[in-house]
Structures are given as structure tokens and as C-alpha cells.
Amino acid sequence: MKKRKVIDHIEKALDRRLSDRIKDESSARLQHKSNTKKVLHEQRQVSAWLDMVSEIEPPSYLREKILQAIPQVRQKKRESLWTRIFGDHCRPAKQRIAYGMLMGFVLGMLIATTMFYLAARSNTLMEYMLTGSALFSQQFDSIESFELPIVAGELSWNIDSPNSMVRLSLRPNQPVTASLQFNPAEFQVSHFYQESWSGGGDVMVLPNSVRVNLPTANRFVFVIKHQAASYSPMVFKLMTSDSLLISKSLIVKEES
Amino acid sequence: MLPKRDEDLVRLCLLGEQNAYTELVDRYQKPIYNLALRMTNDQADAADVTQTTFIKAFEKLVTFKSYHHFFSWLYRIGINESINCLRKRRRFVPIPDASVSPGLQAGEGAAAAETAQLVQLALMHLNREYRLILILRHFHGLNYDDIAHMLNLSVNLVKVRLVTARRLLKNILIKMGMKDEKA
């Protein structure tokens, strides 16, 4: 028999789980395998010794001790957040650190909120952001001008032209990236131009968007032709190198 | 009324029913105590381990997955606590506790008690893994599947370790003066 089978057989024999037929077969086989027989005897002997070890009753106080400890655990769990930081058992140094951190946090929040509101009052862009008012008209059937601290421009919807077009004109006073995303089934970039080509200006035209890195003080215009009866919103974004200034969803809609 | 299943008691306990946990303590206090006692061979340590096991189980009750047997989950905590207890006192030489097994009695009982005492002492000389597997199988009557699940072993490895553990235990017992009955 293979070792695993022998072990399996021994365990079954110890559990008295062998059927009579297997018992007869195995006893006949064991006659020739003295080693297996020896191991089985050894295992039986040790099992018998182990069976002599009886269960011990736990001390009577143990149950009460456990049950008394449970409500304390429950209480401790409920209070843990506060007591672990500020509880009486805390060392004074730890308490001072905790109070300091809490005060620091409250002061920090106060300063941040004040600065945010002050900045908002003095900054047009922030005001736009706070009030949620639209930078452009949701339905721009005429020229929409906008004036930001760092960029001036206008977005127009020329409905009367032979080929209706969306025209975006920008003149930034610091480097800025502008992008316009649209559904290519509805719009198509027609052309773009800038005041001075010597000023640079990195233009990337994709089927569904146009993205321009505009240098300072150079007027840039891109023109998008529409080619459908109804339009999905276009997404216009203005970014500096490290922050997003505007992200607007523009709905182009012909006036009835 | 039918006795509630462990999993039902756990659920009641999580709903804030205080008596539910008391019932679980009543059910498993003895096996956990005996597990700890056989592992540590010290009554005071066993009582401490039992208490810590139930407290930890209570704290972690929300993490208990109902598709596990509660008792095997609780045993696993008990095993870990027993091992922690043994680690803490590793530097100390274990002193056999005479009170672990019943004292000597007259006649046949005396021989059995003496054997039980010797077996407990011999167990303490066994490697922790082998001792644990013998305790779970012989003193707690757990089946191979439960032991395998509890110790994260395969069933075959459990069987192999059991055979090895018994052989090692026998060698220790023979050295301690136990009479070997030849086959």
C-alpha cells in the first residue's frame, strides 16, 4: 500500500469506520505487512492513552469573569474614539498633543474659509464659480463676450451666415490652453487663425475636439461649422498649466 | 423550544441581545478552557486564555462570516491566544501542573489518572503543531475537515501529521517510563 493509503487506512481503523469486508481484506493484507500492522498497533495504543485524558471543568468563577468583562468591552467600544484621545487614562502629553491638533484643525478651517470668501469676492472667476452663473449664455444666438483676469474673448454663433458657424475668439494675457469638445457628427472644425503666427500657438485638431495652447497677447480664433439640425452640448475648457479655469457645457440652439 | 444555532445566536448578539452571548459562553467555555489547558498545561493561563478568547470574539463578532462554523472560528481565536500565551512565557521553564489531571486515586482509577498525567506532560514536550492537532482530534473530537479548515492545512496533511504526532508522543511516553505493549 502507498504511504497515503496506509495513513488513511490507519485513521479509518482508529475511528472504527472500516466496513467488515475491508477489515477482513486489510487484516489479511496486514499479515504480510508487519510494518503497517506495527504502526496501526502503535497508533491504537497512543489513541487509547489519549482517551484516558478526561475533560476538566473550568473554574466556577470563569463564566462570571467573562460575562463581567463583556459590558466593559461594549462600553469601551462605544467611548473609544473620545476616551482614547481625551480620556482620563491618557497621559497629559498625549492629551496636550490631541488638543493642539484639534485647535490647529479648527483654526486652519477658519482661515481657509475666510480666505476663500475674500478671494471669491475679489475674483470674477471665483464669483462665477460660487454663484454658478453662466459665463456664456446657454443659448447663444448672439455674440457672448467674456472677461477673465487672464483671458478675454468672445464666443459667437453666426446663424445668418451661409454656413452657420461657431466662432471662438480668445486673447489671453498669460499662456492658456483652450479646448472645445463636440460631437463630430454635428460639428466640424472649419478653420482657425491667429493674429500673429510668429507668436507661436500649438494647435491640435482631433475629429471630436480642438485644443490650442495659446501664447500671451495673441488673438486666436477657431471656427467650427455645424452640420446637423440639433446639437449635443459642446464642452469648452480653459486651463492654465496648473489649473482648470472654466469647464462649461455649451448648448447651441437655433432660435425659433 | 429547539436550541438556537450558533449563527442565530451571533446574529441576535449583533442585534444587541445580551443573553445570546451568554449562551455562546455557556456552550463553548468548557471546550475553549480545555483547549487552552492542554496547550498551556496551566490552569491560570488557561482561564486567562479562555477569557481573552471570548472577549476578542465579542469584539470581532461583526467580522464573523456566517458561512463559517462559529465554533471553528472561536477555536481559531482560542488557538491563537494559547500560542500567544506560550510565546510570552517561552523564556520560562514549564513547570508541570499536577492539578491539570485528576489526582491519584485508588485501584484502576489511579493507573488511569497516572497515565493521563503522563500523557499531558508528554504533550508539553511535543512540537506545538503536533500537540495542537492531537488536542483537536482526540480531546475535542473534531473531524479532519474541521481541523484542516481551522489550521489551514489539507485533509491529507492533517492525517499525516496525526500519525506522526502519535508516534512522537509514544516515543516521549516510553522515555517517561510508560510501558510499551508489543503488537
Tab-separated table of C-alpha atoms in Angstrom, chain B residues 45-163:
chain	number	residue	atom	x	y	z
B	45	ASP	CA	-3.134	30.580	31.937
B	46	ALA	CA	-5.998	28.509	30.576
B	47	ALA	CA	-8.533	30.676	32.418
B	48	ASP	CA	-6.865	33.833	31.091
B	49	VAL	CA	-6.764	32.458	27.557
B	50	THR	CA	-10.448	31.496	27.762
B	51	GLN	CA	-11.426	34.944	28.959
B	52	THR	CA	-9.339	36.692	26.316
B	53	THR	CA	-10.743	34.405	23.626
B	54	PHE	CA	-14.331	35.300	24.463
B	55	ILE	CA	-13.581	38.999	24.754
B	56	LYS	CA	-11.750	39.046	21.413
B	57	ALA	CA	-14.512	37.024	19.795
B	58	PHE	CA	-17.052	39.532	21.100
B	59	GLU	CA	-15.024	42.453	19.783
B	60	LYS	CA	-14.635	40.826	16.367
B	61	LEU	CA	-18.126	39.388	16.169
B	62	VAL	CA	-19.054	41.704	13.302
B	63	THR	CA	-16.257	40.183	11.215
B	64	PHE	CA	-17.601	36.659	11.679
B	65	LYS	CA	-18.809	35.236	8.374
B	66	SER	CA	-21.910	33.155	8.781
B	67	TYR	CA	-20.730	30.572	6.263
B	68	HIS	CA	-18.022	29.511	8.750
B	69	HIS	CA	-18.779	27.346	11.737
B	70	PHE	CA	-18.841	29.581	14.763
B	71	PHE	CA	-17.046	27.011	16.875
B	72	SER	CA	-14.173	26.664	14.398
B	73	TRP	CA	-13.873	30.465	14.258
B	74	LEU	CA	-13.863	30.611	18.061
B	75	TYR	CA	-11.385	27.726	18.287
B	76	ARG	CA	-9.089	29.572	15.902
B	77	ILE	CA	-9.095	32.561	18.252
B	78	GLY	CA	-8.535	30.209	21.196
B	79	ILE	CA	-5.611	28.560	19.413
B	80	ASN	CA	-4.028	31.917	18.615
B	81	GLU	CA	-4.469	33.101	22.186
B	82	SER	CA	-2.940	29.893	23.526
B	83	ILE	CA	0.037	30.309	21.208
B	84	ASN	CA	0.415	33.950	22.296
B	85	CYS	CA	0.357	32.832	25.902
B	86	LEU	CA	3.045	30.209	25.224
B	87	ARG	CA	5.180	32.779	23.414
B	88	LYS	CA	5.010	35.145	26.366
B	89	ARG	CA	6.304	32.554	28.743
B	90	ARG	CA	8.756	30.950	26.346
B	91	ARG	CA	11.702	32.027	28.439
B	92	PHE	CA	10.417	30.227	31.484
B	93	VAL	CA	10.855	26.540	32.033
B	94	PRO	CA	7.412	24.940	32.076
B	95	ILE	CA	6.553	23.542	35.458
B	96	PRO	CA	4.120	20.672	35.223
B	97	ASP	CA	0.867	21.440	36.945
B	98	ALA	CA	-0.274	18.438	38.932
B	99	SER	CA	-3.793	19.770	39.074
B	100	VAL	CA	-4.262	19.527	35.315
B	101	SER	CA	-5.094	15.833	35.538
B	102	PRO	CA	-7.133	14.360	38.331
B	103	GLY	CA	-5.077	13.294	41.311
B	104	LEU	CA	-4.098	9.723	42.026
B	105	GLN	CA	-6.963	7.519	43.044
B	106	ALA	CA	-7.134	4.026	44.390
B	107	GLY	CA	-7.127	0.961	42.151
B	108	GLU	CA	-7.701	1.077	38.397
B	109	GLY	CA	-8.572	4.738	38.504
B	110	ALA	CA	-5.178	5.532	39.914
B	111	ALA	CA	-3.409	3.949	36.962
B	112	ALA	CA	-5.651	5.802	34.504
B	113	ALA	CA	-5.082	9.089	36.280
B	114	GLU	CA	-1.352	8.496	36.264
B	115	THR	CA	-1.447	7.726	32.534
B	116	ALA	CA	-3.491	10.880	31.890
B	117	GLN	CA	-0.969	12.929	33.838
B	118	LEU	CA	1.919	11.401	31.918
B	119	VAL	CA	0.150	11.998	28.605
B	120	GLN	CA	-0.369	15.658	29.480
B	121	LEU	CA	3.293	16.014	30.403
B	122	ALA	CA	4.363	14.233	27.229
B	123	LEU	CA	2.115	16.531	25.201
B	124	MET	CA	4.005	19.508	26.543
B	125	HIS	CA	7.207	18.048	25.104
B	126	LEU	CA	5.668	17.770	21.661
B	127	ASN	CA	6.109	20.390	18.992
B	128	ARG	CA	3.257	22.931	19.196
B	129	GLU	CA	1.758	21.963	15.809
B	130	TYR	CA	1.661	18.265	16.682
B	131	ARG	CA	0.279	18.954	20.136
B	132	LEU	CA	-2.481	21.098	18.730
B	133	ILE	CA	-3.532	18.564	16.144
B	134	LEU	CA	-3.725	15.790	18.760
B	135	ILE	CA	-5.733	18.001	21.099
B	136	LEU	CA	-8.229	18.934	18.413
B	137	ARG	CA	-8.634	15.368	17.215
B	138	HIS	CA	-8.602	13.389	20.444
B	139	PHE	CA	-9.833	15.775	23.125
B	140	HIS	CA	-12.306	17.734	21.060
B	141	GLY	CA	-13.284	15.025	18.601
B	142	LEU	CA	-13.132	17.345	15.616
B	143	ASN	CA	-13.204	15.767	12.184
B	144	TYR	CA	-10.386	16.070	9.677
B	145	ASP	CA	-12.202	18.665	7.592
B	146	ASP	CA	-12.722	20.976	10.547
B	147	ILE	CA	-9.138	20.584	11.692
B	148	ALA	CA	-7.896	21.203	8.162
B	149	HIS	CA	-10.045	24.321	7.887
B	150	MET	CA	-9.007	25.574	11.312
B	151	LEU	CA	-5.294	25.060	10.766
B	152	ASN	CA	-5.380	25.959	7.100
B	153	LEU	CA	-3.986	22.580	6.058
B	154	SER	CA	-5.090	19.926	3.606
B	155	VAL	CA	-7.022	16.954	4.980
B	156	ASN	CA	-4.233	14.600	3.920
B	157	LEU	CA	-1.649	16.658	5.722
B	158	VAL	CA	-3.811	16.584	8.835
B	159	LYS	CA	-3.860	12.785	8.693
B	160	VAL	CA	-0.121	12.552	8.119
B	161	ARG	CA	0.560	14.918	10.994
B	162	LEU	CA	-1.754	12.984	13.270
B	163	VAL	CA	0.101	9.731	12.613
